[in-house]
Coordinates of N, CA, C and O in Angstrom, one line a residue:
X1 N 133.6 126.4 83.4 CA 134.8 126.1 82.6 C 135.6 127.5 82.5 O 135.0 128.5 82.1
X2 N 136.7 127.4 83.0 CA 137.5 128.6 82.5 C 138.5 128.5 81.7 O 138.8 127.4 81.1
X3 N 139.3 129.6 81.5 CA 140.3 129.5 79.9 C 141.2 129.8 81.0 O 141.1 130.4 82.1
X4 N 142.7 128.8 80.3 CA 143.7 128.8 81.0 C 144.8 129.5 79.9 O 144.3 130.0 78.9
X5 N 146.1 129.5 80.0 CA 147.2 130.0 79.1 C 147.6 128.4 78.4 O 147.6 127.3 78.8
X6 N 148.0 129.1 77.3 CA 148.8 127.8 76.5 C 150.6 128.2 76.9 O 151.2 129.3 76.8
X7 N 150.8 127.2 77.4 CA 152.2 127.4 77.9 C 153.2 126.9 76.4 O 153.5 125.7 76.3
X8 N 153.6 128.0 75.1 CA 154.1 127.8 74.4 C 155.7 127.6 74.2 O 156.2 127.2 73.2
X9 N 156.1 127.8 75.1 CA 157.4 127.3 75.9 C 157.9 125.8 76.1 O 159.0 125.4 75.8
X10 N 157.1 125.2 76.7 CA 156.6 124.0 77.1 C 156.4 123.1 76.2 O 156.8 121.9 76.3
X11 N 155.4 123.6 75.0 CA 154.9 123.0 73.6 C 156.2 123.5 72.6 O 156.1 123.2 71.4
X12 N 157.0 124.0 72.9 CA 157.9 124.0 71.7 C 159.4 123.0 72.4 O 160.1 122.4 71.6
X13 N 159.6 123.1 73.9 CA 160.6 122.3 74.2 C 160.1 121.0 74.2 O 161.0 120.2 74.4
X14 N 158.9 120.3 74.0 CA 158.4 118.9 73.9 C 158.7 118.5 72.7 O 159.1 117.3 72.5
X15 N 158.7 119.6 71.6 CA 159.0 119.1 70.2 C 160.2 119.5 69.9 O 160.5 119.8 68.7
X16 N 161.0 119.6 70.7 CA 162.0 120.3 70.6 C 163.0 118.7 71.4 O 164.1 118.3 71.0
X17 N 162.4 118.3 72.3 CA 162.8 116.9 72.7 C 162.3 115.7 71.9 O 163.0 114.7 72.0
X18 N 161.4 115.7 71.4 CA 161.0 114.7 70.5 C 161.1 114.3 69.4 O 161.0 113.1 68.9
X19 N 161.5 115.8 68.6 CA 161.3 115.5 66.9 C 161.9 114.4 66.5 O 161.2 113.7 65.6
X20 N 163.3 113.7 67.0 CA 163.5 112.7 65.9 C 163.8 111.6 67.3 O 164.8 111.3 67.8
X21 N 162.8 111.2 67.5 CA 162.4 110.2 68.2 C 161.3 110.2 68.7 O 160.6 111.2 68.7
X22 N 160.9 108.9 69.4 CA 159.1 108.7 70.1 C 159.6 108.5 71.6 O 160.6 107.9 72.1
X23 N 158.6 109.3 72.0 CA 158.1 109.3 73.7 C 157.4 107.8 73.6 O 156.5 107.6 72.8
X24 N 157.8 107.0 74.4 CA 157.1 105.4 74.8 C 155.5 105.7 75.1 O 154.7 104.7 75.0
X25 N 155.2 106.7 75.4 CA 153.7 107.1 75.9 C 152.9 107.2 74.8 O 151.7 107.3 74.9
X26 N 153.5 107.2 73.9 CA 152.6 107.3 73.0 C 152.4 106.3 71.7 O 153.3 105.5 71.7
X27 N 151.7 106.1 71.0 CA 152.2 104.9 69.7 C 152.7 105.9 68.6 O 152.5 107.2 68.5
X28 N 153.3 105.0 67.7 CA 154.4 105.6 66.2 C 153.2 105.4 65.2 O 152.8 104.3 65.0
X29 N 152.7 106.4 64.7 CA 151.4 106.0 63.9 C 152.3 106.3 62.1 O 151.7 106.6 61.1
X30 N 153.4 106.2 62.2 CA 154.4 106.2 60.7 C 153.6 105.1 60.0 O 152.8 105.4 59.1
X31 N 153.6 103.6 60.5 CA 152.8 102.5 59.6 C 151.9 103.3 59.5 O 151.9 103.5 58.3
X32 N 151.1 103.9 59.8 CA 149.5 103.8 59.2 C 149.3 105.2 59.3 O 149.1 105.8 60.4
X33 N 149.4 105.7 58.2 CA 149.3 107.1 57.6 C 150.5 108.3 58.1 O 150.8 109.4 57.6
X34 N 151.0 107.9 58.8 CA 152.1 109.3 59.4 C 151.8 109.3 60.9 O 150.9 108.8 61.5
X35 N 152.9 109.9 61.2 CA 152.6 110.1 63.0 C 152.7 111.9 63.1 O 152.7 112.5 64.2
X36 N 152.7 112.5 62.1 CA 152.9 114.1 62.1 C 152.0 114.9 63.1 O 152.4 115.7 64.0
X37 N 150.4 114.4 62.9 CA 149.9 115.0 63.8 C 149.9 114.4 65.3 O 150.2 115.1 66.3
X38 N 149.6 113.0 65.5 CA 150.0 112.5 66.6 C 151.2 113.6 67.5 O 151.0 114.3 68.5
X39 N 152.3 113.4 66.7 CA 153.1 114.1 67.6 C 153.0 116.1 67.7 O 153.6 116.7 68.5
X40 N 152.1 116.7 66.8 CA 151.8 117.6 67.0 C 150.5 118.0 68.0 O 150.2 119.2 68.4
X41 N 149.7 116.5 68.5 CA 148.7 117.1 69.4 C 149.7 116.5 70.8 O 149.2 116.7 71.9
X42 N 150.4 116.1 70.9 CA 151.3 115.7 71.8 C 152.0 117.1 72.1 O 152.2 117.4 73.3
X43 N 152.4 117.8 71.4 CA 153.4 119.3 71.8 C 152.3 120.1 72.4 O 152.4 120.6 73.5
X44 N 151.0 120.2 71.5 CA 149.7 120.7 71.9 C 149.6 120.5 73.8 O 149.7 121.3 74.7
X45 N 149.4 119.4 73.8 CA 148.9 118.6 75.1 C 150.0 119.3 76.3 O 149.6 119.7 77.3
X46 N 151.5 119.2 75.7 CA 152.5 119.3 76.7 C 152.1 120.9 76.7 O 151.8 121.0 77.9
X47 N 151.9 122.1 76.3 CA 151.8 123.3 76.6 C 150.2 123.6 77.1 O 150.0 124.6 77.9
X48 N 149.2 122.7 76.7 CA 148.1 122.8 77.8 C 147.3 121.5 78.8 O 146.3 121.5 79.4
X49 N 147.7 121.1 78.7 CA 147.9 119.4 79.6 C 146.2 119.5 79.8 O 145.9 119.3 81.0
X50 N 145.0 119.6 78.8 CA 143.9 119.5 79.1 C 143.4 118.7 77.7 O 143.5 119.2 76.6
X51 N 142.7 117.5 78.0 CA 141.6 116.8 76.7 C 140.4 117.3 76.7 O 140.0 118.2 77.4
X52 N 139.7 116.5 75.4 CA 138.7 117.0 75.3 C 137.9 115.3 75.2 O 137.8 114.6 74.2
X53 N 137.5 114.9 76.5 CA 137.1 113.6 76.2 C 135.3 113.6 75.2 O 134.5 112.8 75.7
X54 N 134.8 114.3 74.1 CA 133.9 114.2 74.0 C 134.0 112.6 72.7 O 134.9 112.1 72.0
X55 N 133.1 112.4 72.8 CA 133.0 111.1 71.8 C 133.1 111.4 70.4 O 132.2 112.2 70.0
X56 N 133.8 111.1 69.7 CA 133.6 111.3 68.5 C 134.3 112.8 67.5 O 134.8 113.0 66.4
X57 N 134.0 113.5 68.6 CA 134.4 115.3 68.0 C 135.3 115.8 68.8 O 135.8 116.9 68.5
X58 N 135.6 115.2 69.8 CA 136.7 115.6 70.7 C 138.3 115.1 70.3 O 138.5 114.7 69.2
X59 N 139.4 115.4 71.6 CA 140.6 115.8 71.7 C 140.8 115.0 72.5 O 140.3 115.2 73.6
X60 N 141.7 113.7 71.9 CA 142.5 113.1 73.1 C 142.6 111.5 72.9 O 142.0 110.9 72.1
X61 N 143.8 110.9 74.1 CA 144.5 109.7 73.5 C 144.3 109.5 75.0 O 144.3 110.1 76.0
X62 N 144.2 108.0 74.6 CA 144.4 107.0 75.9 C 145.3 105.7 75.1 O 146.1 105.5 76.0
X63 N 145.5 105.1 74.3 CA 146.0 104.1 73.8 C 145.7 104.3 72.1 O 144.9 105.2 71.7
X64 N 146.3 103.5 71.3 CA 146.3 103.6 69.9 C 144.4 103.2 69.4 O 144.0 103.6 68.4
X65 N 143.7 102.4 70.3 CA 143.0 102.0 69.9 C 141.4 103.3 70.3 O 140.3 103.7 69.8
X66 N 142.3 103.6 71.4 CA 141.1 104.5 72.5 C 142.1 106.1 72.3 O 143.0 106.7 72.8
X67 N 141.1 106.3 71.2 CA 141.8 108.3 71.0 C 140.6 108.9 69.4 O 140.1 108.4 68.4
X68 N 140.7 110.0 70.0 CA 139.8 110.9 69.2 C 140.5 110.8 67.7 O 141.7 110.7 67.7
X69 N 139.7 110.8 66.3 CA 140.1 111.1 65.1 C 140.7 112.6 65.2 O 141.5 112.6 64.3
X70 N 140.7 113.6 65.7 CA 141.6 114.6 65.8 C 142.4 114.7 66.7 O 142.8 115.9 66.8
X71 N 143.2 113.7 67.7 CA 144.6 113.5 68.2 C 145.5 113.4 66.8 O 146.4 114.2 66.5
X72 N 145.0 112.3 65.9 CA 146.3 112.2 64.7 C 145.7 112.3 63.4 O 146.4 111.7 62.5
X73 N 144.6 112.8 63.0 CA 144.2 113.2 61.3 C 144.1 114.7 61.6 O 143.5 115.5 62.4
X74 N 145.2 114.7 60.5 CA 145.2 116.4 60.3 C 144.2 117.7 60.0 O 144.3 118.9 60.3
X75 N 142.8 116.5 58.9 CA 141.9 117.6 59.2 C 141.2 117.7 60.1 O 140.6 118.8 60.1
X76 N 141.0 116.7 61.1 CA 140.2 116.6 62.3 C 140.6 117.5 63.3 O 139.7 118.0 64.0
X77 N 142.1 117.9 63.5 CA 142.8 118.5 64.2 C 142.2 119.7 64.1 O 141.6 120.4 65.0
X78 N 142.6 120.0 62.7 CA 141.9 121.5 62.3 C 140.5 122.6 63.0 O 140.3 123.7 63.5
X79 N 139.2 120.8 62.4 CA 138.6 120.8 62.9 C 138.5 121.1 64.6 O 137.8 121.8 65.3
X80 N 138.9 120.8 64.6 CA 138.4 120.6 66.7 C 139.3 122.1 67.1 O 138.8 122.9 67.8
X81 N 140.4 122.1 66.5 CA 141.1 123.4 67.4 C 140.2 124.5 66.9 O 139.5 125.0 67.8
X82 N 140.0 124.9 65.9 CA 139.2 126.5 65.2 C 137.5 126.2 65.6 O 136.8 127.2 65.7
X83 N 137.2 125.3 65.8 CA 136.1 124.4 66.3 C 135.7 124.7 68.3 O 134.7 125.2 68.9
X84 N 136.2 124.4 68.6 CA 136.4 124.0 70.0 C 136.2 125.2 70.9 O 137.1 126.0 71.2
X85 N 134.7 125.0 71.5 CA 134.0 125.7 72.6 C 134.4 125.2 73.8 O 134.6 126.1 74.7
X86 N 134.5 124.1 74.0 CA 134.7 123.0 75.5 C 135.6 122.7 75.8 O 136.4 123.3 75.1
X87 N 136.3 121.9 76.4 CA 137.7 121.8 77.1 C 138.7 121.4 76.0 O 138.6 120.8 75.0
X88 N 139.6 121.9 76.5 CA 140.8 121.4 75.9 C 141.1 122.9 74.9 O 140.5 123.9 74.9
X89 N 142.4 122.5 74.1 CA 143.0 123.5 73.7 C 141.7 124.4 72.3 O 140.6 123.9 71.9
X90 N 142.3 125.6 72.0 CA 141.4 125.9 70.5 C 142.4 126.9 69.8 O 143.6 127.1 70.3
X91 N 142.0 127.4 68.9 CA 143.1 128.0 68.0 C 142.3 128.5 67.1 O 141.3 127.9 66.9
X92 N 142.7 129.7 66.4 CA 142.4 131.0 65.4 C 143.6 130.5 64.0 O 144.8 130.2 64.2
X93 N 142.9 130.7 62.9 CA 144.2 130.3 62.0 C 144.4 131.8 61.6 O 143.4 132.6 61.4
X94 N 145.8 132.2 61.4 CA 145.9 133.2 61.4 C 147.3 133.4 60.1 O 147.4 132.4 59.3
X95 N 148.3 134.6 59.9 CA 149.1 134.3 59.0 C 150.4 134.0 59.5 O 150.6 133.6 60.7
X96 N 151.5 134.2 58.6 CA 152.7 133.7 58.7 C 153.4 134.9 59.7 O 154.6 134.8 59.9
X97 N 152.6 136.1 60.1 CA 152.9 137.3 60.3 C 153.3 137.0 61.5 O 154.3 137.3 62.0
X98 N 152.1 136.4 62.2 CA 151.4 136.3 63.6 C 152.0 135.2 64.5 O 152.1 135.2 65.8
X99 N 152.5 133.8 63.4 CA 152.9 132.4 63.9 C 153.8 132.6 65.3 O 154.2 133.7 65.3
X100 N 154.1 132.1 66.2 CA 154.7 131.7 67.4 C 155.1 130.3 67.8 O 154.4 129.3 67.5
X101 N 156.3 130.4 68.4 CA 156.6 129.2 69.0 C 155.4 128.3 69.8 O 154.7 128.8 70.7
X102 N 155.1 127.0 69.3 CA 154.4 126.3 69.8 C 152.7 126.3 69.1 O 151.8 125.7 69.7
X103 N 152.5 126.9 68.0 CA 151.9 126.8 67.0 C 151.9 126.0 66.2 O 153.0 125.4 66.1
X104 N 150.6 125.4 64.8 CA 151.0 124.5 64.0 C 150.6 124.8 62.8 O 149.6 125.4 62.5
X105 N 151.4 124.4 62.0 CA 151.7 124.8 60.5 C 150.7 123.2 60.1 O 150.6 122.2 60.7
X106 N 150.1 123.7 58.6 CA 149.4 122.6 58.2 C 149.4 122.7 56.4 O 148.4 123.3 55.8
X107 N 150.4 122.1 55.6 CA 150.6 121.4 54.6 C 149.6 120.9 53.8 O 148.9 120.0 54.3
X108 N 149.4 121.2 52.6 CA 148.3 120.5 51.4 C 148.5 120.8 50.1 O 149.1 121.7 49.6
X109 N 148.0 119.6 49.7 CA 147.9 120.0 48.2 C 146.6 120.8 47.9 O 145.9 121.5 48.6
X110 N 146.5 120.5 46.7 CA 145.0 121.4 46.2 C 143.5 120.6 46.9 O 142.4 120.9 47.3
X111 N 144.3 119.6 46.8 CA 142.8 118.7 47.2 C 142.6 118.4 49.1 O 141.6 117.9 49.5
X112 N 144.0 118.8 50.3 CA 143.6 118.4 51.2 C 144.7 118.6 51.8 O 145.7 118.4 51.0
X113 N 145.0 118.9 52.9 CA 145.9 119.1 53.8 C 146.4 117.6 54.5 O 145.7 116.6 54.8
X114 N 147.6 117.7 54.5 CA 147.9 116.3 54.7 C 149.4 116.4 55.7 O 149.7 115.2 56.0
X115 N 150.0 117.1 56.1 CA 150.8 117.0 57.1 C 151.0 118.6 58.0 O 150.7 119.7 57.5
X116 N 151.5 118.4 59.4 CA 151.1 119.1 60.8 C 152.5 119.3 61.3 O 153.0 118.8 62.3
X117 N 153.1 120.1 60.6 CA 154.4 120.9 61.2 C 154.4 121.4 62.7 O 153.5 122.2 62.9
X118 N 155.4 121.3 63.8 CA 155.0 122.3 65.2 C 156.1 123.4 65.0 O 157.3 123.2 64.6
X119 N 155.7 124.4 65.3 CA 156.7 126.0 64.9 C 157.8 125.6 66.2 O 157.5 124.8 67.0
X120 N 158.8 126.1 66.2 CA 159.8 125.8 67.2 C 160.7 127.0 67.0 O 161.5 127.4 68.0
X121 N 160.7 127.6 66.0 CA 161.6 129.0 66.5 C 160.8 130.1 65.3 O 160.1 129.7 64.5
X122 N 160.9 131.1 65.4 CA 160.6 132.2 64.4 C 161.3 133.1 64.5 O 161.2 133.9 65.4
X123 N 162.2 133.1 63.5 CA 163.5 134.2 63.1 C 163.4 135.5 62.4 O 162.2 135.7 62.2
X124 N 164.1 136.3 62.0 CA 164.3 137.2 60.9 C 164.1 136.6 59.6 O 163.4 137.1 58.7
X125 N 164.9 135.4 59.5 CA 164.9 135.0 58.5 C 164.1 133.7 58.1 O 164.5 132.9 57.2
X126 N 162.9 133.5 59.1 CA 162.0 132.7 58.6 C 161.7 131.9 59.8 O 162.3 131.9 60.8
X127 N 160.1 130.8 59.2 CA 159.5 130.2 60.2 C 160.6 128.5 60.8 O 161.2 127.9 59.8
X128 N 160.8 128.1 61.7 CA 161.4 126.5 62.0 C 160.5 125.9 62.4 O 159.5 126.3 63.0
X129 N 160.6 124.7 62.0 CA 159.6 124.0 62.2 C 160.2 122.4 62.8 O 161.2 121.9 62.2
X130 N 159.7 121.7 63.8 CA 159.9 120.2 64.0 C 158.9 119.4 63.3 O 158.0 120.0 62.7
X131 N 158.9 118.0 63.2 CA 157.8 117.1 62.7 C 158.3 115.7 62.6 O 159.4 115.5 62.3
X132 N 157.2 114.6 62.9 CA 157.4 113.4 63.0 C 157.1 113.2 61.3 O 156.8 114.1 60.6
X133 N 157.3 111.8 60.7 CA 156.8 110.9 59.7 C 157.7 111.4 59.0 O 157.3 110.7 58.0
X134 N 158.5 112.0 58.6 CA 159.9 112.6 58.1 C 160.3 113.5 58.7 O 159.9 114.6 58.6
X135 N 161.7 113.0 60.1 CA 161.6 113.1 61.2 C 162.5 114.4 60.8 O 163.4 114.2 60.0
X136 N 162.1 115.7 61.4 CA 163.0 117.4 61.6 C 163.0 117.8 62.7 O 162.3 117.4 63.6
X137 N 163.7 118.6 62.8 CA 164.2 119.6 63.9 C 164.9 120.6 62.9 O 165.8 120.7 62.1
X138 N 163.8 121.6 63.4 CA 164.5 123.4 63.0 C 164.7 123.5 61.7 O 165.6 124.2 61.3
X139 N 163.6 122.7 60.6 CA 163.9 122.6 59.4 C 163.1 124.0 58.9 O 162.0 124.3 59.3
X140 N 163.6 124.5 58.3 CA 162.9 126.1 57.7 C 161.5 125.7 56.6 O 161.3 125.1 55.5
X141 N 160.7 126.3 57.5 CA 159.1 125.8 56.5 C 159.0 126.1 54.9 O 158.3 125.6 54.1
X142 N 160.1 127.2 54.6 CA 160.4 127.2 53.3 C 161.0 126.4 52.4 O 160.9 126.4 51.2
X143 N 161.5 125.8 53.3 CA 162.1 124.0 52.5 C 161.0 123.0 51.9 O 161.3 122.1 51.0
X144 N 159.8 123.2 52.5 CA 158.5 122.3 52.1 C 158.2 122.5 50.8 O 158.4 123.6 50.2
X145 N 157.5 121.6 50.2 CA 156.7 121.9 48.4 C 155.5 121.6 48.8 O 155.2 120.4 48.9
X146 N 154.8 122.4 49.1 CA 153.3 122.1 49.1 C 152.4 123.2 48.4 O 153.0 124.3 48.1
X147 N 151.1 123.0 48.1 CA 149.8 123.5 47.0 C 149.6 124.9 47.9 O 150.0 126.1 47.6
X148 N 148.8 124.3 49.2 CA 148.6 125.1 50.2 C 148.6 124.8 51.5 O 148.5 123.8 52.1
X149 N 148.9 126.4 52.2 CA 149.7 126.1 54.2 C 148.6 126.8 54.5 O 147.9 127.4 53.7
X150 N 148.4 126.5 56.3 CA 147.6 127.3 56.9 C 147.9 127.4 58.3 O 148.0 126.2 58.7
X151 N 148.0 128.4 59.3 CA 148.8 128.7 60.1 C 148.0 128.7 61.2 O 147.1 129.6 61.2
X152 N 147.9 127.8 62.4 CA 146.7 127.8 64.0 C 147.7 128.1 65.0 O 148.7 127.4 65.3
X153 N 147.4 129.6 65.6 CA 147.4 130.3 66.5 C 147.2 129.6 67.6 O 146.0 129.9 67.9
X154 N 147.7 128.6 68.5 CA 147.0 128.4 70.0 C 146.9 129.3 70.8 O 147.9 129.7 71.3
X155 N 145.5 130.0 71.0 CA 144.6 130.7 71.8 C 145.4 130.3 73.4 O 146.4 130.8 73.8
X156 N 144.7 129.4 74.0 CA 144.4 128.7 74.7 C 144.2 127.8 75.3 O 144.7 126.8 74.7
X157 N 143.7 127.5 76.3 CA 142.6 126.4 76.7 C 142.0 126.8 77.5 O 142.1 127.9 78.1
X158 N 140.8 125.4 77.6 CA 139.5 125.8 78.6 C 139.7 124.2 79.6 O 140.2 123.1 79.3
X159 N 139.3 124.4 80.3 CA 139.3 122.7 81.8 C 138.2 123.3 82.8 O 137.9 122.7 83.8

């Protein structure tokens, strides 16, 4: 297995074409809990175009019915990227210092992280962010009310 580059260019123009609409390739997971991360392992995917087909603890979508609990649950996401020895993407959570285009921001209250921002620009004057389930483009992460954030660096990948 070797490590390839995360093309964060790539992952930020995907969400940068997406935010307020759906790619047909994929399903709208808004009915049933949010589609935030969905479309955040989708930006993921477009900057390193590698899954992680392991059963259960892996990374990756074939249809709504056939896809890993960390393609679209936000803590699973977490899990698997800061997690993840074997293929597919991984990530270091790091601070607001460090953030880059094509990185993902993750939202909670005290009790649980519950929505998956994709970084899309980082200014002087603060972080931008896109996101599905309350659909944005280039909304400033400072606009958010949440308990607590936490910031995943994409490293990588491995294939």
């Amino acid at each position: 297995m070797r490590q390839i580059p995360y093309n964060r260019e790539r992952a930020a123009a995907y969400a940068r074409k997406w935010a307020l609409s759906r790619n047909p390739a994929y399903y709208n997971f808004d009915g049933m809990g949010g589609d935030c991360t969905n479309f955040a392992s989708q930006c993921v995917f477009a900057g390193c175009g590698v899954m992680n087909y392991t059963p259960g603890t892996g990374w990756y979508y074939n249809s709504p019915g056939d896809r890993a609990p960390a393609w679209s649950g936000v803590q699973f996401l977490y899990d698997f990227l800061v997690g993840n020895r074997a293929a597919g993407p991984f990530a270091e959570e790091t601070d607001a210092g460090s953030v880059q285009p094509g990185d993902l921001v993750q939202l909670g209250s005290p009790d649980r992280f519950y929505h998956t921002p994709v970084v899309v620009a980082v200014e002087a004057d603060g972080i931008y962010v896109a996101a599905h389930t309350f659909d944005t483009l280039y909304r400033p992460l400072n606009s958010y009310f949440f308990a607590r954030i936490r910031y995943l660096h994409i490293v990588g990948a491995r294939k």
